[in-house]
Amino acid sequence: MDIQTIINLLIFIFPAYIANAVPVLLGGGAYLDFGKKFFDKHRILGNGKTIRGFLAGVLGGIVAGGMISFFILLPFFLDTKTQFLTFVLLSIGTMIGDALGSFIKRRLVIKPGKPFIMDQLMFLLVALVFAYPFVLKTVYEVNALIFLFITTYILHVASNFFANKIGWKKVSW
Ligand code: CTP
Ligand code: MG
C-alpha cells in the first residue's frame, strides 16, 4: 500500500473514530436498554450505553463526514454525495457495532468498562459492513482491512489511555 492510500483510508475511517469517541464526553441520561435485563438475567447492554451517547456519536460522525466531504472526495467514492451518505451509514454502523459489542460482553458476563477485544474491533466491523454498499471495492481489499483493524486497535488503546490521563474517562481502556 502506498502512503496516499494509507492517508485516504485514515480519512475514510475518521468519522467512525469521532462517532466512537464523542459519547465518552456527551453520553448520559436514559440507558439504551432502558435498564432492562436479557433472558440470562444480565443487562441487555448495561449502563455504558445511553441514548444520548448513541445519538451524539452518530451526529458527531456525520458532522465529521460532512466536513471531510466539503473539502475532499476520496477515490473510494463515485461522487461527494455518495461519500457523505456513506459517512452517515458509517457513523450509524459504528454506534450499532458499539452497542452490539456491549451486548456480547454482557452475554459473556464482562462488566461495563472492563476491557475486551470487542471494544476496539466490533464498532469497526459493523461500520465497514454498513458502509459497504456505496464504497468502491479498494477499501475491502485484504491489505486495507488489515491496516484498518491494526491501526484502529492501536489508536483505540492509545486514545483511551490519554483520555484517562487527562480525566475524560474513568478507566484507561
Ligand atoms: N457512552 C454512552 N452511550 C453510548 C456509548 C458510550 O453514554 N452509546 C459513554 C458511557 O459513559 C460509557 C463511555 O461512553 O461509559 C465509554 O464507552 P464504552 O467504552 O463504549 O462503554 P463501557 O462503559 O466500556 O461499557 P461496555 O463494557 O458496555 O462497552
Ligand atoms: Mg469501554
Tab-separated table of C-alpha atoms and ligand atoms in Angstrom:
chain	number	residue	atom	x	y	z
A	1	MET	CA	0.000	0.000	0.000
A	2	ASP	CA	1.327	3.438	-0.876
A	3	ILE	CA	1.278	6.377	1.501
A	4	GLN	CA	-1.578	8.071	-0.377
A	5	THR	CA	-3.825	5.029	0.108
A	6	ILE	CA	-2.931	4.947	3.797
A	7	ILE	CA	-3.853	8.628	4.203
A	8	ASN	CA	-7.104	8.060	2.281
A	9	LEU	CA	-8.004	5.087	4.474
A	10	LEU	CA	-7.388	7.133	7.623
A	11	ILE	CA	-9.634	9.940	6.298
A	12	PHE	CA	-12.242	7.350	5.330
A	13	ILE	CA	-12.401	5.837	8.816
A	14	PHE	CA	-12.061	9.136	10.732
A	15	PRO	CA	-15.854	9.728	11.127
A	16	ALA	CA	-16.119	6.277	12.753
A	17	TYR	CA	-13.426	7.254	15.285
A	18	ILE	CA	-15.261	10.512	16.048
A	19	ALA	CA	-18.570	8.653	16.445
A	20	ASN	CA	-16.902	6.213	18.807
A	21	ALA	CA	-15.221	8.929	20.891
A	22	VAL	CA	-17.979	11.552	21.257
A	23	PRO	CA	-20.226	9.534	23.675
A	24	VAL	CA	-17.447	9.458	26.263
A	25	LEU	CA	-17.873	13.249	26.556
A	26	LEU	CA	-21.563	13.711	25.710
A	27	GLY	CA	-23.166	10.468	26.882
A	28	GLY	CA	-25.541	10.246	29.843
A	29	GLY	CA	-29.221	10.081	30.707
A	30	ALA	CA	-31.520	7.201	29.813
A	31	TYR	CA	-29.941	3.853	29.074
A	32	LEU	CA	-30.210	2.463	25.565
A	33	ASP	CA	-31.607	-0.794	27.015
A	34	PHE	CA	-33.886	1.166	29.413
A	35	GLY	CA	-32.233	-0.718	32.269
A	36	LYS	CA	-33.815	-3.974	31.110
A	37	LYS	CA	-32.383	-7.467	31.504
A	38	PHE	CA	-31.986	-10.162	28.860
A	39	PHE	CA	-33.143	-13.810	29.230
A	40	ASP	CA	-29.895	-14.631	31.003
A	41	LYS	CA	-30.851	-12.161	33.793
A	42	HIS	CA	-27.968	-9.885	32.877
A	43	ARG	CA	-28.467	-6.413	31.452
A	44	ILE	CA	-29.101	-6.273	27.691
A	45	LEU	CA	-26.410	-3.613	27.124
A	46	GLY	CA	-25.571	-2.147	30.524
A	47	ASN	CA	-25.059	1.348	31.945
A	48	GLY	CA	-22.262	2.192	29.488
A	49	LYS	CA	-24.715	2.650	26.589
A	50	THR	CA	-27.044	5.652	26.718
A	51	ILE	CA	-29.490	7.018	24.161
A	52	ARG	CA	-27.839	10.445	24.242
A	53	GLY	CA	-24.419	8.845	23.774
A	54	PHE	CA	-25.701	6.843	20.801
A	55	LEU	CA	-27.263	9.878	19.100
A	56	ALA	CA	-24.319	12.174	19.892
A	57	GLY	CA	-21.967	9.569	18.418
A	58	VAL	CA	-23.959	9.246	15.196
A	59	LEU	CA	-24.261	13.048	14.885
A	60	GLY	CA	-20.567	13.562	15.642
A	61	GLY	CA	-19.642	11.106	12.902
A	62	ILE	CA	-21.994	12.817	10.446
A	63	VAL	CA	-20.525	16.254	11.219
A	64	ALA	CA	-17.007	14.879	10.710
A	65	GLY	CA	-18.115	13.201	7.467
A	66	GLY	CA	-19.730	16.436	6.296
A	67	MET	CA	-16.592	18.429	6.944
A	68	ILE	CA	-14.440	15.915	5.103
A	69	SER	CA	-16.869	15.845	2.183
A	70	PHE	CA	-16.801	19.647	1.961
A	71	PHE	CA	-13.071	19.558	1.252
A	72	ILE	CA	-12.206	16.218	-0.320
A	73	LEU	CA	-13.574	13.464	-2.499
A	74	LEU	CA	-11.790	10.215	-1.659
A	75	PRO	CA	-11.006	7.854	-4.553
A	76	PHE	CA	-13.173	5.215	-2.854
A	77	PHE	CA	-16.334	7.020	-3.971
A	78	LEU	CA	-18.015	7.932	-7.230
A	79	ASP	CA	-19.100	11.375	-6.044
A	80	THR	CA	-19.316	13.620	-2.972
A	81	LYS	CA	-22.973	12.830	-2.329
A	82	THR	CA	-22.280	9.091	-2.196
A	83	GLN	CA	-19.287	9.739	0.024
A	84	PHE	CA	-21.321	11.780	2.500
A	85	LEU	CA	-24.118	9.200	2.502
A	86	THR	CA	-21.537	6.511	3.255
A	87	PHE	CA	-20.167	8.566	6.165
A	88	VAL	CA	-23.721	8.716	7.558
A	89	LEU	CA	-24.015	4.908	7.275
A	90	LEU	CA	-20.518	4.506	8.721
A	91	SER	CA	-21.491	6.601	11.760
A	92	ILE	CA	-24.728	4.676	12.362
A	93	GLY	CA	-22.849	1.384	11.909
A	94	THR	CA	-20.195	2.495	14.396
A	95	MET	CA	-22.736	3.083	17.154
A	96	ILE	CA	-24.717	-0.075	16.397
A	97	GLY	CA	-21.440	-2.023	16.429
A	98	ASP	CA	-20.520	-0.385	19.723
A	99	ALA	CA	-23.853	-1.482	21.221
A	100	LEU	CA	-23.510	-4.966	19.715
A	101	GLY	CA	-20.086	-5.246	21.347
A	102	SER	CA	-21.690	-4.429	24.696
A	103	PHE	CA	-24.457	-6.957	24.052
A	104	ILE	CA	-21.862	-9.670	23.505
A	105	LYS	CA	-19.846	-8.540	26.539
A	106	ARG	CA	-22.926	-8.768	28.751
A	107	ARG	CA	-23.684	-12.293	27.481
A	108	LEU	CA	-20.128	-13.240	28.419
A	109	VAL	CA	-20.726	-11.583	31.816
A	110	ILE	CA	-17.964	-9.000	31.320
A	111	LYS	CA	-18.763	-5.848	33.321
A	112	PRO	CA	-19.189	-2.459	31.573
A	113	GLY	CA	-15.903	-0.643	31.475
A	114	LYS	CA	-13.892	-3.851	31.677
A	115	PRO	CA	-11.677	-4.202	28.615
A	116	PHE	CA	-12.447	-6.695	25.896
A	117	ILE	CA	-11.258	-7.118	22.307
A	118	MET	CA	-14.833	-6.248	21.265
A	119	ASP	CA	-14.305	-2.630	22.441
A	120	GLN	CA	-11.783	-1.929	19.727
A	121	LEU	CA	-12.976	-4.002	16.827
A	122	MET	CA	-16.732	-4.565	16.853
A	123	PHE	CA	-17.553	-0.948	16.021
A	124	LEU	CA	-15.131	-1.034	13.092
A	125	LEU	CA	-16.515	-4.319	11.767
A	126	VAL	CA	-20.145	-3.161	11.789
A	127	ALA	CA	-19.186	0.300	10.470
A	128	LEU	CA	-17.462	-1.342	7.491
A	129	VAL	CA	-20.468	-3.575	6.847
A	130	PHE	CA	-22.802	-0.549	6.876
A	131	ALA	CA	-20.521	1.438	4.565
A	132	TYR	CA	-20.080	-1.446	2.136
A	133	PRO	CA	-22.892	-0.786	-0.394
A	134	PHE	CA	-21.532	2.509	-1.763
A	135	VAL	CA	-17.773	2.164	-1.426
A	136	LEU	CA	-15.676	1.195	-4.424
A	137	LYS	CA	-14.045	-2.100	-3.569
A	138	THR	CA	-10.490	-0.823	-2.751
A	139	VAL	CA	-11.343	-0.362	0.944
A	140	TYR	CA	-12.311	-4.008	1.200
A	141	GLU	CA	-9.052	-5.455	-0.073
A	142	VAL	CA	-7.183	-7.617	2.425
A	143	ASN	CA	-4.271	-5.166	2.879
A	144	ALA	CA	-6.578	-2.237	3.535
A	145	LEU	CA	-8.674	-4.212	6.012
A	146	ILE	CA	-5.636	-5.454	7.927
A	147	PHE	CA	-4.323	-1.889	8.042
A	148	LEU	CA	-7.649	-0.535	9.346
A	149	PHE	CA	-8.050	-3.169	12.048
A	150	ILE	CA	-4.488	-2.918	13.350
A	151	THR	CA	-4.447	0.893	13.244
A	152	THR	CA	-7.835	1.102	14.953
A	153	TYR	CA	-6.734	-1.275	17.665
A	154	ILE	CA	-3.578	0.718	18.401
A	155	LEU	CA	-5.289	4.131	18.210
A	156	HIS	CA	-8.149	2.966	20.417
A	157	VAL	CA	-5.846	1.666	23.121
A	158	ALA	CA	-3.644	4.786	22.947
A	159	SER	CA	-6.519	7.307	22.915
A	160	ASN	CA	-8.274	5.650	25.846
A	161	PHE	CA	-5.026	5.743	27.765
A	162	PHE	CA	-4.744	9.508	27.193
A	163	ALA	CA	-8.466	10.156	27.746
A	164	ASN	CA	-7.988	8.522	31.125
A	165	LYS	CA	-4.825	10.509	31.881
A	166	ILE	CA	-6.488	13.868	31.178
A	167	GLY	CA	-9.552	12.845	33.183
A	168	TRP	CA	-12.164	12.366	30.424
A	169	LYS	CA	-12.530	8.689	31.134
A	170	LYS	CA	-12.502	6.830	34.431
A	171	VAL	CA	-10.717	3.762	33.121
A	172	SER	CA	-7.835	3.611	30.674
A	173	TRP	CA	-9.468	1.373	28.050
B	1	CTP	N1	-21.362	6.051	26.169
B	1	CTP	C1	-22.705	6.410	26.185
B	1	CTP	N2	-23.560	5.918	25.223
B	1	CTP	C2	-23.108	5.063	24.256
B	1	CTP	C3	-21.755	4.696	24.233
B	1	CTP	C4	-20.903	5.197	25.214
B	1	CTP	O1	-23.140	7.187	27.036
B	1	CTP	N3	-23.987	4.614	23.340
B	1	CTP	C5	-20.469	6.614	27.207
B	1	CTP	C6	-20.674	5.938	28.569
B	1	CTP	O2	-20.475	6.914	29.558
B	1	CTP	C7	-19.553	4.914	28.590
B	1	CTP	C8	-18.431	5.665	27.877
B	1	CTP	O3	-19.100	6.428	26.869
B	1	CTP	O4	-19.200	4.517	29.877
B	1	CTP	C9	-17.391	4.750	27.271
B	1	CTP	O5	-17.966	3.941	26.262
B	1	CTP	P1	-17.595	2.409	26.106
B	1	CTP	O6	-16.174	2.156	26.420
B	1	CTP	O7	-18.115	2.004	24.783
B	1	CTP	O8	-18.549	1.724	27.216
B	1	CTP	P2	-18.184	0.930	28.556
B	1	CTP	O9	-18.565	1.810	29.711
B	1	CTP	O10	-16.828	0.376	28.487
B	1	CTP	O11	-19.259	-0.261	28.541
B	1	CTP	P3	-19.222	-1.625	27.708
B	1	CTP	O12	-18.480	-2.623	28.526
B	1	CTP	O13	-20.647	-1.950	27.558
B	1	CTP	O14	-18.558	-1.354	26.387
B	2	MG	MG	-15.211	0.536	27.343
